[in-house]
PDB file of C-alpha atoms in Angstrom:
ATOM      1  CA  UNK F   1       0.000   0.000   0.000  1.00 89.00           C
ATOM      2  CA  UNK F   2       1.815   3.176  -1.163  1.00 93.00           C
ATOM      3  CA  UNK F   3       2.453   5.992   1.320  1.00 96.00           C
ATOM      4  CA  UNK F   4       2.105   8.630  -1.422  1.00 98.00           C
ATOM      5  CA  UNK F   5      -0.396   8.890  -4.254  1.00 98.00           C
ATOM      6  CA  UNK F   6       0.037  11.583  -6.878  1.00 98.00           C
ATOM      7  CA  UNK F   7      -3.294  12.426  -8.515  1.00 97.00           C
ATOM      8  CA  UNK F   8      -3.178  12.876 -12.286  1.00 98.00           C
ATOM      9  CA  UNK F   9      -5.627  14.195 -14.839  1.00 96.00           C
ATOM     10  CA  UNK F  10      -5.379  15.033 -18.511  1.00 94.00           C
ATOM     11  CA  UNK F  11      -3.977  18.500 -17.777  1.00 94.00           C
ATOM     12  CA  UNK F  12      -0.716  17.299 -16.221  1.00 95.00           C
ATOM     13  CA  UNK F  13       2.588  17.102 -18.054  1.00 95.00           C
ATOM     14  CA  UNK F  14       2.683  13.361 -18.686  1.00 95.00           C
ATOM     15  CA  UNK F  15       6.362  13.529 -19.627  1.00 97.00           C
ATOM     16  CA  UNK F  16       7.064  14.020 -15.909  1.00 98.00           C
ATOM     17  CA  UNK F  17       5.327  10.805 -14.822  1.00 98.00           C
ATOM     18  CA  UNK F  18       8.296   8.482 -15.447  1.00 98.00           C
ATOM     19  CA  UNK F  19      10.566  10.978 -13.648  1.00 98.00           C
ATOM     20  CA  UNK F  20       8.208  11.080 -10.663  1.00 98.00           C
ATOM     21  CA  UNK F  21       8.088   7.281 -10.539  1.00 98.00           C
ATOM     22  CA  UNK F  22      11.873   7.052 -10.832  1.00 98.00           C
ATOM     23  CA  UNK F  23      12.154   9.566  -7.984  1.00 98.00           C
ATOM     24  CA  UNK F  24      10.228   7.133  -5.808  1.00 98.00           C
ATOM     25  CA  UNK F  25       6.557   8.165  -6.056  1.00 98.00           C
ATOM     26  CA  UNK F  26       4.957   4.761  -5.409  1.00 98.00           C
ATOM     27  CA  UNK F  27       1.341   5.447  -6.421  1.00 98.00           C
ATOM     28  CA  UNK F  28      -0.615   7.395  -9.014  1.00 98.00           C
ATOM     29  CA  UNK F  29      -4.354   8.000  -8.978  1.00 98.00           C
ATOM     30  CA  UNK F  30      -6.095   8.793 -12.267  1.00 98.00           C
ATOM     31  CA  UNK F  31      -8.843  11.342 -11.652  1.00 96.00           C
ATOM     32  CA  UNK F  32      -9.997  12.672 -15.020  1.00 93.00           C
ATOM     33  CA  UNK F  33     -13.746  13.220 -14.866  1.00 90.00           C
ATOM     34  CA  UNK F  34     -13.936  15.356 -18.023  1.00 93.00           C
ATOM     35  CA  UNK F  35     -12.755  12.561 -20.348  1.00 96.00           C
ATOM     36  CA  UNK F  36     -15.047  10.269 -22.294  1.00 97.00           C
ATOM     37  CA  UNK F  37     -14.918   6.580 -21.380  1.00 97.00           C
ATOM     38  CA  UNK F  38     -12.656   5.824 -24.345  1.00 97.00           C
ATOM     39  CA  UNK F  39     -10.362   8.760 -23.517  1.00 97.00           C
ATOM     40  CA  UNK F  40     -10.209   7.757 -19.862  1.00 98.00           C
ATOM     41  CA  UNK F  41      -9.269   4.194 -20.781  1.00 98.00           C
ATOM     42  CA  UNK F  42      -6.519   5.380 -23.151  1.00 98.00           C
ATOM     43  CA  UNK F  43      -5.232   7.913 -20.609  1.00 98.00           C
ATOM     44  CA  UNK F  44      -5.158   5.323 -17.823  1.00 98.00           C
ATOM     45  CA  UNK F  45      -3.289   2.867 -20.044  1.00 98.00           C
ATOM     46  CA  UNK F  46      -0.772   5.607 -20.886  1.00 98.00           C
ATOM     47  CA  UNK F  47      -0.236   6.444 -17.203  1.00 98.00           C
ATOM     48  CA  UNK F  48       0.310   2.748 -16.446  1.00 98.00           C
ATOM     49  CA  UNK F  49       2.855   2.514 -19.274  1.00 98.00           C
ATOM     50  CA  UNK F  50       4.619   5.617 -17.939  1.00 98.00           C
ATOM     51  CA  UNK F  51       5.023   4.533 -14.308  1.00 98.00           C
ATOM     52  CA  UNK F  52       4.683   0.777 -13.900  1.00 98.00           C
ATOM     53  CA  UNK F  53       8.181   0.045 -15.312  1.00 98.00           C
ATOM     54  CA  UNK F  54       9.500   1.855 -12.216  1.00 98.00           C
ATOM     55  CA  UNK F  55       7.398  -0.180  -9.799  1.00 98.00           C
ATOM     56  CA  UNK F  56       4.617   2.359  -9.199  1.00 98.00           C
ATOM     57  CA  UNK F  57       0.963   1.416  -8.767  1.00 98.00           C
ATOM     58  CA  UNK F  58      -1.963   3.036 -10.591  1.00 98.00           C
ATOM     59  CA  UNK F  59      -5.507   3.319  -9.290  1.00 98.00           C
ATOM     60  CA  UNK F  60      -8.503   4.843 -11.044  1.00 98.00           C
ATOM     61  CA  UNK F  61     -10.967   7.195  -9.420  1.00 97.00           C
ATOM     62  CA  UNK F  62     -14.618   6.071  -9.391  1.00 96.00           C
ATOM     63  CA  UNK F  63     -14.463   3.594 -12.281  1.00 97.00           C
ATOM     64  CA  UNK F  64     -14.106  -0.122 -11.577  1.00 97.00           C
ATOM     65  CA  UNK F  65     -14.766  -0.897 -15.255  1.00 97.00           C
ATOM     66  CA  UNK F  66     -11.949   1.347 -16.479  1.00 98.00           C
ATOM     67  CA  UNK F  67      -9.554   0.068 -13.804  1.00 98.00           C
ATOM     68  CA  UNK F  68     -10.201  -3.514 -14.949  1.00 98.00           C
ATOM     69  CA  UNK F  69     -10.096  -2.720 -18.661  1.00 98.00           C
ATOM     70  CA  UNK F  70      -6.842  -0.778 -18.348  1.00 98.00           C
ATOM     71  CA  UNK F  71      -5.139  -3.324 -16.109  1.00 98.00           C
ATOM     72  CA  UNK F  72      -4.799  -0.855 -13.230  1.00 98.00           C
ATOM     73  CA  UNK F  73      -3.891  -1.922  -9.709  1.00 98.00           C
ATOM     74  CA  UNK F  74      -6.941  -0.520  -7.987  1.00 98.00           C
ATOM     75  CA  UNK F  75      -9.938   1.762  -7.812  1.00 98.00           C
ATOM     76  CA  UNK F  76     -10.881   4.569  -5.458  1.00 98.00           C
ATOM     77  CA  UNK F  77     -14.604   4.853  -4.732  1.00 98.00           C
ATOM     78  CA  UNK F  78     -16.339   8.017  -3.621  1.00 94.00           C
ATOM     79  CA  UNK F  79     -19.460   8.088  -1.475  1.00 91.00           C
ATOM     80  CA  UNK F  80     -21.777   8.028  -4.535  1.00 93.00           C
ATOM     81  CA  UNK F  81     -19.880   5.428  -6.592  1.00 95.00           C
ATOM     82  CA  UNK F  82     -20.496   1.678  -6.728  1.00 96.00           C
ATOM     83  CA  UNK F  83     -20.759   0.131  -3.281  1.00 97.00           C
ATOM     84  CA  UNK F  84     -17.520  -1.351  -2.014  1.00 97.00           C
ATOM     85  CA  UNK F  85     -19.037  -4.850  -1.829  1.00 97.00           C
ATOM     86  CA  UNK F  86     -20.023  -4.683  -5.511  1.00 97.00           C
ATOM     87  CA  UNK F  87     -16.577  -3.454  -6.567  1.00 97.00           C
ATOM     88  CA  UNK F  88     -14.957  -6.227  -4.519  1.00 95.00           C
ATOM     89  CA  UNK F  89     -17.201  -8.836  -6.172  1.00 96.00           C
ATOM     90  CA  UNK F  90     -16.493  -7.494  -9.673  1.00 96.00           C
ATOM     91  CA  UNK F  91     -12.786  -7.040  -9.106  1.00 95.00           C
ATOM     92  CA  UNK F  92     -11.516  -9.255  -6.274  1.00 95.00           C
ATOM     93  CA  UNK F  93      -7.899  -8.638  -7.251  1.00 95.00           C
ATOM     94  CA  UNK F  94      -8.010  -4.834  -7.211  1.00 97.00           C
ATOM     95  CA  UNK F  95      -6.937  -2.572  -4.389  1.00 98.00           C
ATOM     96  CA  UNK F  96     -10.169  -0.843  -3.313  1.00 98.00           C
ATOM     97  CA  UNK F  97     -10.177   2.512  -1.577  1.00 98.00           C
ATOM     98  CA  UNK F  98     -13.124   4.398  -0.152  1.00 98.00           C
ATOM     99  CA  UNK F  99     -13.651   8.065   0.662  1.00 96.00           C
ATOM    100  CA  UNK F 100     -14.230   8.457   4.400  1.00 96.00           C
ATOM    101  CA  UNK F 101     -14.619  11.456   6.685  1.00 96.00           C
ATOM    102  CA  UNK F 102     -14.789   9.857  10.146  1.00 96.00           C
ATOM    103  CA  UNK F 103     -14.048   6.653  12.059  1.00 97.00           C
ATOM    104  CA  UNK F 104     -17.508   5.134  11.638  1.00 97.00           C
ATOM    105  CA  UNK F 105     -17.263   5.497   7.852  1.00 97.00           C
ATOM    106  CA  UNK F 106     -13.782   3.919   7.949  1.00 97.00           C
ATOM    107  CA  UNK F 107     -15.140   1.026  10.030  1.00 98.00           C
ATOM    108  CA  UNK F 108     -18.030   0.524   7.602  1.00 97.00           C
ATOM    109  CA  UNK F 109     -15.663   0.644   4.616  1.00 98.00           C
ATOM    110  CA  UNK F 110     -13.397  -1.932   6.258  1.00 98.00           C
ATOM    111  CA  UNK F 111     -16.350  -4.214   6.960  1.00 97.00           C
ATOM    112  CA  UNK F 112     -17.447  -3.868   3.317  1.00 97.00           C
ATOM    113  CA  UNK F 113     -14.029  -4.978   2.078  1.00 97.00           C
ATOM    114  CA  UNK F 114     -12.097  -1.766   1.374  1.00 98.00           C
ATOM    115  CA  UNK F 115      -8.311  -1.883   1.593  1.00 98.00           C
ATOM    116  CA  UNK F 116      -7.779   1.761   2.563  1.00 98.00           C
ATOM    117  CA  UNK F 117      -9.647   5.002   3.235  1.00 98.00           C
ATOM    118  CA  UNK F 118      -9.054   8.282   1.433  1.00 97.00           C
ATOM    119  CA  UNK F 119      -9.552  10.662   4.339  1.00 97.00           C
ATOM    120  CA  UNK F 120     -10.248  14.343   4.042  1.00 93.00           C
ATOM    121  CA  UNK F 121     -10.103  17.112   3.346  1.00 94.00           C
ATOM    122  CA  UNK F 122      -7.739  17.315   6.302  1.00 96.00           C
ATOM    123  CA  UNK F 123      -6.780  20.914   5.507  1.00 94.00           C
ATOM    124  CA  UNK F 124      -8.213  23.536   3.156  1.00 86.00           C
ATOM    125  CA  UNK F 125      -7.447  22.889  -0.510  1.00 77.00           C
ATOM    126  CA  UNK F 126      -7.698  24.730  -3.815  1.00 73.00           C
ATOM    127  CA  UNK F 127      -7.601  21.546  -5.897  1.00 63.00           C
ATOM    128  CA  UNK F 128     -11.264  20.587  -5.621  1.00 65.00           C
ATOM    129  CA  UNK F 129     -14.334  22.720  -5.045  1.00 68.00           C
ATOM    130  CA  UNK F 130     -17.501  21.930  -3.099  1.00 71.00           C
ATOM    131  CA  UNK F 131     -15.791  20.046  -0.285  1.00 70.00           C
ATOM    132  CA  UNK F 132     -16.951  20.095   3.341  1.00 78.00           C
ATOM    133  CA  UNK F 133     -14.988  22.015   5.961  1.00 87.00           C
ATOM    134  CA  UNK F 134     -11.476  20.707   6.691  1.00 91.00           C
ATOM    135  CA  UNK F 135     -11.436  17.910   9.261  1.00 94.00           C
ATOM    136  CA  UNK F 136      -8.110  18.680  10.945  1.00 95.00           C
ATOM    137  CA  UNK F 137      -5.448  16.426  12.396  1.00 97.00           C
ATOM    138  CA  UNK F 138      -7.548  15.362  15.388  1.00 96.00           C
ATOM    139  CA  UNK F 139      -9.979  13.675  12.989  1.00 96.00           C
ATOM    140  CA  UNK F 140      -7.091  11.717  11.450  1.00 97.00           C
ATOM    141  CA  UNK F 141      -6.059  10.439  14.880  1.00 97.00           C
ATOM    142  CA  UNK F 142      -9.662   9.591  15.735  1.00 97.00           C
ATOM    143  CA  UNK F 143     -10.253   7.672  12.487  1.00 97.00           C
ATOM    144  CA  UNK F 144      -6.925   5.797  12.369  1.00 96.00           C
ATOM    145  CA  UNK F 145      -7.120   2.060  12.945  1.00 95.00           C
ATOM    146  CA  UNK F 146      -9.873   0.334  10.974  1.00 96.00           C
ATOM    147  CA  UNK F 147      -8.124   0.988   7.630  1.00 97.00           C
ATOM    148  CA  UNK F 148      -4.896   2.599   6.463  1.00 98.00           C
ATOM    149  CA  UNK F 149      -5.765   6.278   5.963  1.00 98.00           C
ATOM    150  CA  UNK F 150      -4.540   8.322   3.020  1.00 98.00           C
ATOM    151  CA  UNK F 151      -4.890  11.943   4.092  1.00 97.00           C
ATOM    152  CA  UNK F 152      -5.900  14.335   1.339  1.00 95.00           C
ATOM    153  CA  UNK F 153      -6.575  18.050   1.228  1.00 93.00           C
ATOM    154  CA  UNK F 154      -3.969  20.756   1.754  1.00 92.00           C
ATOM    155  CA  UNK F 155      -1.079  18.300   1.771  1.00 94.00           C
ATOM    156  CA  UNK F 156       2.455  19.605   1.294  1.00 93.00           C
ATOM    157  CA  UNK F 157       5.661  18.495   3.013  1.00 94.00           C
ATOM    158  CA  UNK F 158       4.893  19.986   6.431  1.00 94.00           C
ATOM    159  CA  UNK F 159       1.226  19.059   6.606  1.00 95.00           C
ATOM    160  CA  UNK F 160       1.921  15.612   5.147  1.00 96.00           C
ATOM    161  CA  UNK F 161       4.430  14.937   7.919  1.00 97.00           C
ATOM    162  CA  UNK F 162       1.884  16.130  10.486  1.00 97.00           C
ATOM    163  CA  UNK F 163      -0.798  13.856   9.001  1.00 97.00           C
ATOM    164  CA  UNK F 164       1.548  10.861   9.227  1.00 97.00           C
ATOM    165  CA  UNK F 165       2.381  11.723  12.833  1.00 97.00           C
ATOM    166  CA  UNK F 166      -1.363  11.973  13.550  1.00 97.00           C
ATOM    167  CA  UNK F 167      -1.873   8.399  12.347  1.00 97.00           C
ATOM    168  CA  UNK F 168      -2.297   8.515   8.562  1.00 98.00           C
ATOM    169  CA  UNK F 169      -0.667   5.722   6.572  1.00 97.00           C
ATOM    170  CA  UNK F 170       0.179   8.227   3.855  1.00 97.00           C
ATOM    171  CA  UNK F 171      -1.098  11.090   1.734  1.00 98.00           C
ATOM    172  CA  UNK F 172      -2.646  11.788  -1.649  1.00 97.00           C
ATOM    173  CA  UNK F 173      -1.666  15.039  -3.347  1.00 97.00           C
ATOM    174  CA  UNK F 174      -2.332  17.219  -6.365  1.00 94.00           C
ATOM    175  CA  UNK F 175      -1.066  20.768  -5.906  1.00 93.00           C
ATOM    176  CA  UNK F 176       1.878  19.740  -3.709  1.00 95.00           C
ATOM    177  CA  UNK F 177       3.410  18.263  -6.851  1.00 97.00           C
ATOM    178  CA  UNK F 178       1.706  19.758  -9.911  1.00 96.00           C
ATOM    179  CA  UNK F 179       1.538  23.406  -8.810  1.00 94.00           C
ATOM    180  CA  UNK F 180       5.226  23.519  -7.903  1.00 95.00           C
ATOM    181  CA  UNK F 181       7.954  25.006 -10.148  1.00 95.00           C
ATOM    182  CA  UNK F 182       9.820  21.675 -10.026  1.00 97.00           C
ATOM    183  CA  UNK F 183       7.350  18.809  -9.514  1.00 97.00           C
ATOM    184  CA  UNK F 184      10.046  16.143  -9.207  1.00 97.00           C
ATOM    185  CA  UNK F 185      11.904  18.001  -6.455  1.00 97.00           C
ATOM    186  CA  UNK F 186       8.579  18.660  -4.714  1.00 97.00           C
ATOM    187  CA  UNK F 187       7.789  14.935  -4.846  1.00 97.00           C
ATOM    188  CA  UNK F 188      11.173  14.072  -3.329  1.00 97.00           C
ATOM    189  CA  UNK F 189      10.546  16.547  -0.500  1.00 96.00           C
ATOM    190  CA  UNK F 190       7.143  14.965   0.142  1.00 96.00           C
ATOM    191  CA  UNK F 191       8.625  11.474   0.185  1.00 97.00           C
ATOM    192  CA  UNK F 192      11.258  12.578   2.673  1.00 96.00           C
ATOM    193  CA  UNK F 193       8.612  14.257   4.850  1.00 95.00           C
ATOM    194  CA  UNK F 194       6.479  11.124   5.135  1.00 95.00           C
ATOM    195  CA  UNK F 195       9.300   8.572   5.345  1.00 90.00           C
TER     196      UNK F 195
END
């Protein structure tokens, strides 16, 4: 289970993906809601080709069908996606993550067969609109235990380290890598912070 997931969509500079994987980023999460099904499949396959030679895993946001068709390693399910039990039945070999915002949701996701919980937003973020208020580090500590938690929302080196110290297994990031002048250096700093 990777300690760092770098979220990717069609707007990122794909030429950097092999460099990020070589630098040690162990996981990539495809989150590209604006693409058609065919485009999403092709994009996911391209991401897999870019990073898997360096040992990195790829999961797909929301779409069990695309994860299976592309040969991805897993799927991350939001609160309105397929139920975890259905995804597990359709794809017993995939890593299955679930969005959770408290301990009871993490416990329910674990009971349903999830492998990890995407937990957040822990801090305020500019990467996604319409999110609830930030949960804070105390919520991470409270929810830790039933599943490995991947903290998301406002993660950069300092906050990622704090989230790990609060009990998160790891972090998922967008801006901490893609909005930086040197994404590869930023990724290395994140990896060092959560080591």
